[in-house]
Tab-separated table of C-alpha atoms in Angstrom:
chain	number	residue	atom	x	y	z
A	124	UNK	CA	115.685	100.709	80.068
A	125	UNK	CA	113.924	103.321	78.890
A	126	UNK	CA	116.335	106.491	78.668
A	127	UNK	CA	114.427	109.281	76.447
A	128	UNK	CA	111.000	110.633	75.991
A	129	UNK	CA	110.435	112.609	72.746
A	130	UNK	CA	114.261	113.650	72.537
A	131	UNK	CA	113.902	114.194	76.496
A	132	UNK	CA	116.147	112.536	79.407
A	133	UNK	CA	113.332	110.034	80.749
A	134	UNK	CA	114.030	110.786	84.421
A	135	UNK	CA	112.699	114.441	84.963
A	136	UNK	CA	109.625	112.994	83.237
A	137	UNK	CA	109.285	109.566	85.153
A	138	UNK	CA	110.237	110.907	88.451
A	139	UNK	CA	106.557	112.288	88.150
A	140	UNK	CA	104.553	109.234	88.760
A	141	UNK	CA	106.794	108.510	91.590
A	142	UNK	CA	106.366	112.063	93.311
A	143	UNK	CA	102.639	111.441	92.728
A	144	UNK	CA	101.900	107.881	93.110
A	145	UNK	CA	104.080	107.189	96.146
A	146	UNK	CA	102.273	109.799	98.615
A	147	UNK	CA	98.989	109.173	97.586
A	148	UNK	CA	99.311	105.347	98.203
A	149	UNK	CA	100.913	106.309	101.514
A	150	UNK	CA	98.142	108.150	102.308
A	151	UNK	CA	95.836	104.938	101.059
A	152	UNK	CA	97.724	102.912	103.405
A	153	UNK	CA	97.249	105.082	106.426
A	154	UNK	CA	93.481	105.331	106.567
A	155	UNK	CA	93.343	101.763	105.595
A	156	UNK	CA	95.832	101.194	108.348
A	157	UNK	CA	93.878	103.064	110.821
A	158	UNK	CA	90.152	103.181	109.648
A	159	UNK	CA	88.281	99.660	108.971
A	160	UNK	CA	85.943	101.565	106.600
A	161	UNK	CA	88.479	102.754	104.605
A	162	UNK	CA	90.418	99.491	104.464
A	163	UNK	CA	87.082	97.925	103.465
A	164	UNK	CA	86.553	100.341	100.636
A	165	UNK	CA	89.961	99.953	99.184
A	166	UNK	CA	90.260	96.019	99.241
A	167	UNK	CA	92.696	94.976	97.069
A	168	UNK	CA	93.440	98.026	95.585
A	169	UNK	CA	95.400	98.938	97.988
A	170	UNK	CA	98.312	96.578	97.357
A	171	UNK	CA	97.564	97.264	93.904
A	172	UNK	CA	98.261	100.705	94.067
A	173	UNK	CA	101.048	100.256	96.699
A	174	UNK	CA	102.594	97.770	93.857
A	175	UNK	CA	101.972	100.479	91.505
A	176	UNK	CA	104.033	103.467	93.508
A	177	UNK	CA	106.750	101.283	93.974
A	178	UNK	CA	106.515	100.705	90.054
A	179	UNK	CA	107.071	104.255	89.539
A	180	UNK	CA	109.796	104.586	92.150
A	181	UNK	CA	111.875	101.966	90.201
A	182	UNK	CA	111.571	103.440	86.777
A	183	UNK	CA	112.165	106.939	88.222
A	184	UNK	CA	115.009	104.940	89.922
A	185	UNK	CA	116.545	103.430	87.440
A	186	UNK	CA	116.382	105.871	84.919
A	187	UNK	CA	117.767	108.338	86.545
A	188	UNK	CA	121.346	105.614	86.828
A	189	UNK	CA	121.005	105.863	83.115
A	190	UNK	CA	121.274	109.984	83.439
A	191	UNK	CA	123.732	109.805	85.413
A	192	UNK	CA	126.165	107.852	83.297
A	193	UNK	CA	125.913	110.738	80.515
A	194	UNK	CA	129.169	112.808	80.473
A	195	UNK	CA	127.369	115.792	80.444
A	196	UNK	CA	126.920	114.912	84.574
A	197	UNK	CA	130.039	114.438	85.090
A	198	UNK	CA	130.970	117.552	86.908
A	199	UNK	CA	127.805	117.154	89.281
A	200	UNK	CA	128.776	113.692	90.655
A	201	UNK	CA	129.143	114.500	94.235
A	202	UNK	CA	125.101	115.441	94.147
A	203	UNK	CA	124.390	112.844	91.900
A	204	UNK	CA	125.669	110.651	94.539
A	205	UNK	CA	123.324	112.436	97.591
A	206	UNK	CA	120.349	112.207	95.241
A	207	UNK	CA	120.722	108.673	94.022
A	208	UNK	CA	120.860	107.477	97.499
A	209	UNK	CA	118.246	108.998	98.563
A	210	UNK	CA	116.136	107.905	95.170
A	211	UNK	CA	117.375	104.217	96.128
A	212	UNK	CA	116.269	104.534	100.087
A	213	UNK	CA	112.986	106.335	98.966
A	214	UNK	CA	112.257	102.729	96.250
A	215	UNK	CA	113.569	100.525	99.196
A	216	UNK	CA	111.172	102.070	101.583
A	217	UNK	CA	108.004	101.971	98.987
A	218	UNK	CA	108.702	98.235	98.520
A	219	UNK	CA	107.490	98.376	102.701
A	220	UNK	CA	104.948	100.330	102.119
A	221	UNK	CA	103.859	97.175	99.394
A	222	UNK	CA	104.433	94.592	102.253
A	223	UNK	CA	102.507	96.632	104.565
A	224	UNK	CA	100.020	97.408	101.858
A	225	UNK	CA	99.525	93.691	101.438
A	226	UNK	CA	99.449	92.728	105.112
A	227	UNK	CA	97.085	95.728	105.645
A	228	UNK	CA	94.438	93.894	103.087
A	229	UNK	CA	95.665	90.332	104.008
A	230	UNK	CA	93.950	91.129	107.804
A	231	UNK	CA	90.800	92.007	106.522
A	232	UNK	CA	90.306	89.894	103.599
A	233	UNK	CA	87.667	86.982	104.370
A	234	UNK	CA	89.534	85.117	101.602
A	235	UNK	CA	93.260	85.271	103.177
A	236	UNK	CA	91.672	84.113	106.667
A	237	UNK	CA	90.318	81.123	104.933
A	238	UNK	CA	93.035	80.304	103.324
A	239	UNK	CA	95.844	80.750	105.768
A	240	UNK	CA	94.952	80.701	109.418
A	241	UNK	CA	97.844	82.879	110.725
A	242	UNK	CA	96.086	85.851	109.260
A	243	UNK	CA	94.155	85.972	112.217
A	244	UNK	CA	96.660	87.670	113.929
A	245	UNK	CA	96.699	90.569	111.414
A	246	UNK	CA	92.872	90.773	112.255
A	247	UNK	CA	93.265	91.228	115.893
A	248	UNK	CA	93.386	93.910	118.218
A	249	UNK	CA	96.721	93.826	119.364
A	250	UNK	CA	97.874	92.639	115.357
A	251	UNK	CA	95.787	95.603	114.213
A	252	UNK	CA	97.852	98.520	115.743
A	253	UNK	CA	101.481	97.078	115.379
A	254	UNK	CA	100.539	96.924	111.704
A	255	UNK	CA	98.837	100.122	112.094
A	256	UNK	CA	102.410	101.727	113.962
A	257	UNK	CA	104.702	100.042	111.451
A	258	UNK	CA	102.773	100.978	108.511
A	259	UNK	CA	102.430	104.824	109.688
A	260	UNK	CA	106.696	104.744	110.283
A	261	UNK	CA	106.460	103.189	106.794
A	262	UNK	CA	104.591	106.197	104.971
A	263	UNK	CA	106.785	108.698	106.816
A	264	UNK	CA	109.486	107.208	105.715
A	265	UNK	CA	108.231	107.519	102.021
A	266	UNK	CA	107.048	110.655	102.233
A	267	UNK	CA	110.334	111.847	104.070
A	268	UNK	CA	112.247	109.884	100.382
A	269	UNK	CA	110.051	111.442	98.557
A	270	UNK	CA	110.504	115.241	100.059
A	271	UNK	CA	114.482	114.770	100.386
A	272	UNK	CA	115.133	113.021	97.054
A	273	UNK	CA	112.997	115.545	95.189
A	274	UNK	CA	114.785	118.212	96.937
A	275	UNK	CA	118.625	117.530	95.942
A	276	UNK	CA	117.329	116.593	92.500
A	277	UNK	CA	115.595	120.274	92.310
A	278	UNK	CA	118.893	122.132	93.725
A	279	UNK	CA	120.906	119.963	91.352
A	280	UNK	CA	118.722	121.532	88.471
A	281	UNK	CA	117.604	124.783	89.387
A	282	UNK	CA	120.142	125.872	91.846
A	283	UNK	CA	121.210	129.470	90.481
A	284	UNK	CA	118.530	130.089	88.103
């Protein structure tokens, strides 16, 4: 795993594409969710970028377990331990948003409903806005990892600068 940029501890840098990517396919996933003509205009990208964000969540993820096991963090374990969980629920929840992502663009793909006739159901009506509810409690939930993980990690660094 990638541990250091340019002499730098990789996770303050990597945690960057997850604090970026990870809201902004949330956001994708909501209009697509909600709004056909958004959901047409993204296509596949959308579980493309979902796959992405989640990407980013696991190397901001995992590098920042290889920070942690420095010595130089050993006297800020009990927040280590707060922020880590909530870096872990925050990748758990964008792997979700991917499955919603993909079921979002498996209901309206002509391709999927020829291929598997059970994606009808993700094309109806009643299909439509349970996926739509689920994947709107999904990007809350991401955006609420993202806020609260980013916090503790934040007061962990700059708390009595």
């Amino acid at each position: 795993m990638l541990t250091e940029i340019a002499g730098i501890p990789a996770h303050p840098l990597l945690v960057h594409g997850a604090v970026v990517l990870l809201p902004l396919a949330a956001l994708a996933l909501l209009f697509a969710a909600w709004w056909p003509a958004a959901r047409a205009r993204l296509g596949a990208g959308l579980p493309v970028f979902a796959l992405v964000a989640a990407g980013a969540c696991y190397l901001a993820k995992e590098s920042g377990e290889q920070l942690e096991k420095r010595p130089s963090m050993e006297g800020m374990r009990s927040q280590i331990e707060e922020h880590s969980t909530q870096g872990t629920a925050t990748f758990l929840w964008s792997l979700g948003l991917l499955v919603f992502a993909v079921l979002v663009w498996a209901g309206s793909s002509s391709v999927v409903a020829a291929r598997f006739s059970g994606a009808t159901v993700l094309s109806s009506r009643v299909g439509g806005i349970v996926l739509g509810v689920l994947s709107t409690l999904a990007v809350a939930a991401c955006i609420w990892g993202v806020v609260a993980a980013g916090h503790s990690g934040a007061t962990m660094v700059w708390a009595g600068v």
